[in-house]
Amino acid sequence: MSANYDKTSSFYDTLSRLVFGNTLRNAQISLLTYIPADAVVLIAGGGTGWILEEIAKVHSQGLEIFYVEISANMLALSQKRSIGNNTVHFINSPAEMVSLPKPADVIITPFLFDNFTQQAAERLFNHLNGQLKPGGVWLNTDFQIAGKWWHKPLLKSMYLFFKLFNAVQVNQLPAISGLFEKNNYQVLKSKEFFGRFILSKARKNG
């Protein structure tokens, strides 16, 4: 079952700022310069849609964005965002169920894979990988366990909290780095945030 944050949509951004400040946003914004002009962009699991406004600051026009979000409440919030003169198709669906009418130049997955078991994450990766054109760019931001003593307890508390709202069903992060390596992605940029607990990577396909 896919993660659904419907019940937390009204306070999700406020809660994230309370815990992480602006770090979650900054981690994602750090990758947006890798979106080329006039690109077809797939955003899988975009949440409340604030990222659309940040993308419009980089490209005020010319982009065709497919914005996929399983939570109807999150999608409703996203549709109120300022998108500039870009074209945005809002799709209320699990990301693994969406097939684009054209290959994407860029895929953005912001804190998406941490909602899935290893097996489900692999299926999702393979599906999304099939939506990206050769030479396309994949911008991924997610949590990681990177040696700090507080990483595991913080992650566990996050999972436990969102389970109270039936948002997630998993207990641990899937390993996805190997999936990118197996499919010959080249790392363009890698940056860690919040004591290495958050990792943002821009990768090129092929």
PDB file of C-alpha atoms in Angstrom:
ATOM      1  CA  MET A   1       0.000   0.000   0.000  1.00  0.00           C
ATOM      2  CA  SER A   2       1.318   3.428  -0.968  1.00  0.00           C
ATOM      3  CA  ALA A   3       1.892   6.072   1.677  1.00  0.00           C
ATOM      4  CA  ASN A   4      -0.873   8.674   1.914  1.00  0.00           C
ATOM      5  CA  TYR A   5      -0.507  11.875   3.916  1.00  0.00           C
ATOM      6  CA  ASP A   6      -4.113  13.073   3.560  1.00  0.00           C
ATOM      7  CA  LYS A   7      -4.632  13.320   7.316  1.00  0.00           C
ATOM      8  CA  THR A   8      -1.467  15.353   7.846  1.00  0.00           C
ATOM      9  CA  SER A   9      -1.761  17.752   4.907  1.00  0.00           C
ATOM     10  CA  SER A  10      -2.978  20.676   7.029  1.00  0.00           C
ATOM     11  CA  PHE A  11       0.073  20.691   9.285  1.00  0.00           C
ATOM     12  CA  TYR A  12       2.746  18.774   7.347  1.00  0.00           C
ATOM     13  CA  ASP A  13       4.821  21.799   6.301  1.00  0.00           C
ATOM     14  CA  THR A  14       4.533  23.415   9.727  1.00  0.00           C
ATOM     15  CA  LEU A  15       5.689  20.225  11.402  1.00  0.00           C
ATOM     16  CA  SER A  16       8.629  19.805   9.045  1.00  0.00           C
ATOM     17  CA  ARG A  17       9.801  23.353   9.783  1.00  0.00           C
ATOM     18  CA  LEU A  18       9.398  22.756  13.510  1.00  0.00           C
ATOM     19  CA  VAL A  19      11.702  19.721  13.368  1.00  0.00           C
ATOM     20  CA  PHE A  20      14.071  20.588  10.524  1.00  0.00           C
ATOM     21  CA  GLY A  21      13.750  24.332  10.037  1.00  0.00           C
ATOM     22  CA  ASN A  22      14.178  25.116   6.330  1.00  0.00           C
ATOM     23  CA  THR A  23      16.530  22.187   5.751  1.00  0.00           C
ATOM     24  CA  LEU A  24      14.040  19.938   3.935  1.00  0.00           C
ATOM     25  CA  ARG A  25      13.287  22.741   1.507  1.00  0.00           C
ATOM     26  CA  ASN A  26      16.896  23.798   1.058  1.00  0.00           C
ATOM     27  CA  ALA A  27      17.926  20.215   0.320  1.00  0.00           C
ATOM     28  CA  GLN A  28      15.451  20.044  -2.546  1.00  0.00           C
ATOM     29  CA  ILE A  29      16.038  23.578  -3.821  1.00  0.00           C
ATOM     30  CA  SER A  30      19.769  22.831  -4.094  1.00  0.00           C
ATOM     31  CA  LEU A  31      19.067  20.528  -7.047  1.00  0.00           C
ATOM     32  CA  LEU A  32      16.675  22.658  -9.093  1.00  0.00           C
ATOM     33  CA  THR A  33      19.381  24.294 -11.209  1.00  0.00           C
ATOM     34  CA  TYR A  34      19.748  20.931 -12.958  1.00  0.00           C
ATOM     35  CA  ILE A  35      16.359  21.388 -14.620  1.00  0.00           C
ATOM     36  CA  PRO A  36      17.026  22.546 -18.214  1.00  0.00           C
ATOM     37  CA  ALA A  37      14.889  25.080 -20.034  1.00  0.00           C
ATOM     38  CA  ASP A  38      11.732  23.802 -21.751  1.00  0.00           C
ATOM     39  CA  ALA A  39      11.974  20.464 -19.949  1.00  0.00           C
ATOM     40  CA  VAL A  40       9.324  17.839 -19.334  1.00  0.00           C
ATOM     41  CA  VAL A  41       9.411  17.275 -15.571  1.00  0.00           C
ATOM     42  CA  LEU A  42       7.876  14.481 -13.513  1.00  0.00           C
ATOM     43  CA  ILE A  43       7.461  15.251  -9.804  1.00  0.00           C
ATOM     44  CA  ALA A  44       6.512  12.106  -7.899  1.00  0.00           C
ATOM     45  CA  GLY A  45       5.153  12.713  -4.403  1.00  0.00           C
ATOM     46  CA  GLY A  46       5.358  16.484  -4.325  1.00  0.00           C
ATOM     47  CA  GLY A  47       3.378  17.023  -1.133  1.00  0.00           C
ATOM     48  CA  THR A  48       1.884  20.484  -0.614  1.00  0.00           C
ATOM     49  CA  GLY A  49       3.382  21.835  -3.819  1.00  0.00           C
ATOM     50  CA  TRP A  50       5.685  24.544  -2.503  1.00  0.00           C
ATOM     51  CA  ILE A  51       8.382  23.179  -4.809  1.00  0.00           C
ATOM     52  CA  LEU A  52       6.366  24.386  -7.822  1.00  0.00           C
ATOM     53  CA  GLU A  53       6.909  27.972  -6.698  1.00  0.00           C
ATOM     54  CA  GLU A  54      10.632  27.373  -6.272  1.00  0.00           C
ATOM     55  CA  ILE A  55      10.849  25.810  -9.734  1.00  0.00           C
ATOM     56  CA  ALA A  56       9.073  28.872 -11.170  1.00  0.00           C
ATOM     57  CA  LYS A  57      11.829  31.040  -9.688  1.00  0.00           C
ATOM     58  CA  VAL A  58      14.372  29.065 -11.759  1.00  0.00           C
ATOM     59  CA  HIS A  59      12.199  28.714 -14.875  1.00  0.00           C
ATOM     60  CA  SER A  60       9.243  31.091 -15.004  1.00  0.00           C
ATOM     61  CA  GLN A  61       7.996  29.575 -18.258  1.00  0.00           C
ATOM     62  CA  GLY A  62       8.512  26.786 -20.754  1.00  0.00           C
ATOM     63  CA  LEU A  63       8.309  23.771 -18.468  1.00  0.00           C
ATOM     64  CA  GLU A  64       5.708  21.018 -18.743  1.00  0.00           C
ATOM     65  CA  ILE A  65       5.341  19.476 -15.308  1.00  0.00           C
ATOM     66  CA  PHE A  66       3.491  16.294 -14.410  1.00  0.00           C
ATOM     67  CA  TYR A  67       2.759  16.629 -10.712  1.00  0.00           C
ATOM     68  CA  VAL A  68       1.847  13.274  -9.180  1.00  0.00           C
ATOM     69  CA  GLU A  69       0.519  13.064  -5.626  1.00  0.00           C
ATOM     70  CA  ILE A  70      -1.509  10.257  -4.028  1.00  0.00           C
ATOM     71  CA  SER A  71      -3.025  12.532  -1.372  1.00  0.00           C
ATOM     72  CA  ALA A  72      -6.042  14.431  -2.678  1.00  0.00           C
ATOM     73  CA  ASN A  73      -5.671  16.969   0.129  1.00  0.00           C
ATOM     74  CA  MET A  74      -2.014  17.580  -0.710  1.00  0.00           C
ATOM     75  CA  LEU A  75      -2.902  17.924  -4.391  1.00  0.00           C
ATOM     76  CA  ALA A  76      -5.594  20.503  -3.591  1.00  0.00           C
ATOM     77  CA  LEU A  77      -3.011  22.589  -1.738  1.00  0.00           C
ATOM     78  CA  SER A  78      -0.589  22.217  -4.658  1.00  0.00           C
ATOM     79  CA  GLN A  79      -3.134  23.535  -7.138  1.00  0.00           C
ATOM     80  CA  LYS A  80      -3.193  26.859  -5.275  1.00  0.00           C
ATOM     81  CA  ARG A  81       0.522  27.474  -5.832  1.00  0.00           C
ATOM     82  CA  SER A  82       1.982  30.089  -8.141  1.00  0.00           C
ATOM     83  CA  ILE A  83       3.490  28.233 -11.114  1.00  0.00           C
ATOM     84  CA  GLY A  84       4.485  31.136 -13.335  1.00  0.00           C
ATOM     85  CA  ASN A  85       3.805  30.452 -17.001  1.00  0.00           C
ATOM     86  CA  ASN A  86       4.733  26.807 -16.752  1.00  0.00           C
ATOM     87  CA  THR A  87       2.211  24.100 -17.610  1.00  0.00           C
ATOM     88  CA  VAL A  88       1.370  21.771 -14.732  1.00  0.00           C
ATOM     89  CA  HIS A  89      -0.713  18.607 -15.009  1.00  0.00           C
ATOM     90  CA  PHE A  90      -1.965  17.651 -11.551  1.00  0.00           C
ATOM     91  CA  ILE A  91      -2.435  13.894 -11.193  1.00  0.00           C
ATOM     92  CA  ASN A  92      -4.026  12.328  -8.105  1.00  0.00           C
ATOM     93  CA  SER A  93      -2.532   8.849  -8.199  1.00  0.00           C
ATOM     94  CA  PRO A  94       0.167   6.615  -6.739  1.00  0.00           C
ATOM     95  CA  ALA A  95       3.393   7.301  -8.632  1.00  0.00           C
ATOM     96  CA  GLU A  96       3.757   3.648  -9.554  1.00  0.00           C
ATOM     97  CA  MET A  97       0.457   3.800 -11.458  1.00  0.00           C
ATOM     98  CA  VAL A  98       1.282   6.781 -13.674  1.00  0.00           C
ATOM     99  CA  SER A  99       2.679   6.499 -17.193  1.00  0.00           C
ATOM    100  CA  LEU A 100       3.525   9.765 -18.913  1.00  0.00           C
ATOM    101  CA  PRO A 101       2.395  10.514 -22.485  1.00  0.00           C
ATOM    102  CA  LYS A 102       5.981  11.536 -23.273  1.00  0.00           C
ATOM    103  CA  PRO A 103       9.420  10.762 -21.762  1.00  0.00           C
ATOM    104  CA  ALA A 104      10.558  13.049 -18.954  1.00  0.00           C
ATOM    105  CA  ASP A 105      13.740  15.109 -19.148  1.00  0.00           C
ATOM    106  CA  VAL A 106      13.793  15.339 -15.353  1.00  0.00           C
ATOM    107  CA  ILE A 107      12.364  13.245 -12.530  1.00  0.00           C
ATOM    108  CA  ILE A 108      12.079  14.727  -9.037  1.00  0.00           C
ATOM    109  CA  THR A 109      11.489  12.405  -6.069  1.00  0.00           C
ATOM    110  CA  PRO A 110      11.429  14.431  -2.831  1.00  0.00           C
ATOM    111  CA  PHE A 111      11.366  12.152   0.222  1.00  0.00           C
ATOM    112  CA  LEU A 112       9.469   9.521  -1.745  1.00  0.00           C
ATOM    113  CA  PHE A 113      11.358   6.255  -1.394  1.00  0.00           C
ATOM    114  CA  ASP A 114      11.424   6.372   2.408  1.00  0.00           C
ATOM    115  CA  ASN A 115       7.718   5.494   2.301  1.00  0.00           C
ATOM    116  CA  PHE A 116       8.275   2.084   0.706  1.00  0.00           C
ATOM    117  CA  THR A 117       9.572  -1.347   1.591  1.00  0.00           C
ATOM    118  CA  GLN A 118      12.671  -2.484  -0.262  1.00  0.00           C
ATOM    119  CA  GLN A 119      10.680  -4.583  -2.698  1.00  0.00           C
ATOM    120  CA  ALA A 120       8.127  -1.854  -3.372  1.00  0.00           C
ATOM    121  CA  ALA A 121      10.873   0.765  -3.726  1.00  0.00           C
ATOM    122  CA  GLU A 122      12.579  -1.347  -6.358  1.00  0.00           C
ATOM    123  CA  ARG A 123       9.346  -1.703  -8.315  1.00  0.00           C
ATOM    124  CA  LEU A 124       8.748   2.034  -8.088  1.00  0.00           C
ATOM    125  CA  PHE A 125      12.302   2.835  -9.148  1.00  0.00           C
ATOM    126  CA  ASN A 126      12.020   0.587 -12.200  1.00  0.00           C
ATOM    127  CA  HIS A 127       8.709   2.156 -13.162  1.00  0.00           C
ATOM    128  CA  LEU A 128       9.986   5.716 -12.846  1.00  0.00           C
ATOM    129  CA  ASN A 129      13.243   4.841 -14.571  1.00  0.00           C
ATOM    130  CA  GLY A 130      11.168   3.786 -17.563  1.00  0.00           C
ATOM    131  CA  GLN A 131       9.619   7.271 -17.695  1.00  0.00           C
ATOM    132  CA  LEU A 132      12.977   9.064 -18.030  1.00  0.00           C
ATOM    133  CA  LYS A 133      14.549   9.606 -21.432  1.00  0.00           C
ATOM    134  CA  PRO A 134      18.175   8.576 -22.051  1.00  0.00           C
ATOM    135  CA  GLY A 135      20.442  11.322 -20.793  1.00  0.00           C
ATOM    136  CA  GLY A 136      17.728  12.573 -18.462  1.00  0.00           C
ATOM    137  CA  VAL A 137      18.317  13.836 -14.949  1.00  0.00           C
ATOM    138  CA  TRP A 138      16.940  12.388 -11.711  1.00  0.00           C
ATOM    139  CA  LEU A 139      16.832  14.663  -8.653  1.00  0.00           C
ATOM    140  CA  ASN A 140      16.370  12.674  -5.444  1.00  0.00           C
ATOM    141  CA  THR A 141      16.300  13.855  -1.840  1.00  0.00           C
ATOM    142  CA  ASP A 142      15.804  11.474   1.046  1.00  0.00           C
ATOM    143  CA  PHE A 143      16.827  10.567   4.567  1.00  0.00           C
ATOM    144  CA  GLN A 144      19.835   8.365   5.260  1.00  0.00           C
ATOM    145  CA  ILE A 145      21.457   6.624   8.202  1.00  0.00           C
ATOM    146  CA  ALA A 146      25.021   7.920   8.074  1.00  0.00           C
ATOM    147  CA  GLY A 147      26.711   7.067  11.341  1.00  0.00           C
ATOM    148  CA  LYS A 148      25.321   9.657  13.731  1.00  0.00           C
ATOM    149  CA  TRP A 149      23.953   8.135  16.955  1.00  0.00           C
ATOM    150  CA  TRP A 150      20.688  10.081  16.689  1.00  0.00           C
ATOM    151  CA  HIS A 151      19.825   9.141  13.101  1.00  0.00           C
ATOM    152  CA  LYS A 152      18.092   5.844  13.898  1.00  0.00           C
ATOM    153  CA  PRO A 153      16.014   7.061  16.858  1.00  0.00           C
ATOM    154  CA  LEU A 154      14.908  10.173  14.964  1.00  0.00           C
ATOM    155  CA  LEU A 155      13.914   8.137  11.936  1.00  0.00           C
ATOM    156  CA  LYS A 156      12.068   5.644  14.133  1.00  0.00           C
ATOM    157  CA  SER A 157      10.147   8.430  15.863  1.00  0.00           C
ATOM    158  CA  MET A 158       9.169   9.889  12.484  1.00  0.00           C
ATOM    159  CA  TYR A 159       7.831   6.571  11.259  1.00  0.00           C
ATOM    160  CA  LEU A 160       5.936   6.008  14.513  1.00  0.00           C
ATOM    161  CA  PHE A 161       4.374   9.469  14.361  1.00  0.00           C
ATOM    162  CA  PHE A 162       3.105   9.129  10.811  1.00  0.00           C
ATOM    163  CA  LYS A 163       1.822   5.638  11.491  1.00  0.00           C
ATOM    164  CA  LEU A 164      -0.585   7.241  13.957  1.00  0.00           C
ATOM    165  CA  PHE A 165      -2.197   8.940  10.960  1.00  0.00           C
ATOM    166  CA  ASN A 166      -2.026   5.824   8.749  1.00  0.00           C
ATOM    167  CA  ALA A 167       0.355   7.706   6.464  1.00  0.00           C
ATOM    168  CA  VAL A 168       3.077   5.029   6.298  1.00  0.00           C
ATOM    169  CA  GLN A 169       3.354   1.302   6.933  1.00  0.00           C
ATOM    170  CA  VAL A 170       7.136   0.830   6.874  1.00  0.00           C
ATOM    171  CA  ASN A 171       9.792   0.780   9.609  1.00  0.00           C
ATOM    172  CA  GLN A 172      13.081   1.385   7.821  1.00  0.00           C
ATOM    173  CA  LEU A 173      14.633   3.042   4.814  1.00  0.00           C
ATOM    174  CA  PRO A 174      15.029   1.058   1.597  1.00  0.00           C
ATOM    175  CA  ALA A 175      18.468   0.895  -0.023  1.00  0.00           C
ATOM    176  CA  ILE A 176      18.176   2.728  -3.326  1.00  0.00           C
ATOM    177  CA  SER A 177      21.712   3.885  -4.136  1.00  0.00           C
ATOM    178  CA  GLY A 178      22.501   0.515  -5.630  1.00  0.00           C
ATOM    179  CA  LEU A 179      19.523   0.812  -7.975  1.00  0.00           C
ATOM    180  CA  PHE A 180      20.939   3.985  -9.492  1.00  0.00           C
ATOM    181  CA  GLU A 181      24.377   2.397  -9.787  1.00  0.00           C
ATOM    182  CA  LYS A 182      22.956  -0.731 -11.396  1.00  0.00           C
ATOM    183  CA  ASN A 183      21.277   1.431 -14.030  1.00  0.00           C
ATOM    184  CA  ASN A 184      24.466   3.380 -14.791  1.00  0.00           C
ATOM    185  CA  TYR A 185      23.475   6.760 -13.383  1.00  0.00           C
ATOM    186  CA  GLN A 186      26.260   9.308 -13.136  1.00  0.00           C
ATOM    187  CA  VAL A 187      26.287  11.521 -10.031  1.00  0.00           C
ATOM    188  CA  LEU A 188      26.276  15.203 -10.991  1.00  0.00           C
ATOM    189  CA  LYS A 189      25.950  16.598  -7.486  1.00  0.00           C
ATOM    190  CA  SER A 190      25.778  15.166  -3.983  1.00  0.00           C
ATOM    191  CA  LYS A 191      25.167  17.217  -0.863  1.00  0.00           C
ATOM    192  CA  GLU A 192      24.315  16.297   2.723  1.00  0.00           C
ATOM    193  CA  PHE A 193      22.220  18.318   5.165  1.00  0.00           C
ATOM    194  CA  PHE A 194      21.142  18.262   8.818  1.00  0.00           C
ATOM    195  CA  GLY A 195      24.114  16.386  10.214  1.00  0.00           C
ATOM    196  CA  ARG A 196      24.220  14.075   7.173  1.00  0.00           C
ATOM    197  CA  PHE A 197      20.668  12.854   7.906  1.00  0.00           C
ATOM    198  CA  ILE A 198      19.422  14.211   4.573  1.00  0.00           C
ATOM    199  CA  LEU A 199      21.017  13.490   1.204  1.00  0.00           C
ATOM    200  CA  SER A 200      20.310  15.245  -2.094  1.00  0.00           C
ATOM    201  CA  LYS A 201      21.697  13.875  -5.333  1.00  0.00           C
ATOM    202  CA  ALA A 202      21.401  14.891  -8.953  1.00  0.00           C
ATOM    203  CA  ARG A 203      22.097  11.996 -11.298  1.00  0.00           C
ATOM    204  CA  LYS A 204      22.238  11.664 -15.066  1.00  0.00           C
ATOM    205  CA  ASN A 205      20.913   8.608 -16.842  1.00  0.00           C
ATOM    206  CA  GLY A 206      23.467   7.025 -19.143  1.00  0.00           C
TER     207      GLY A 206
END
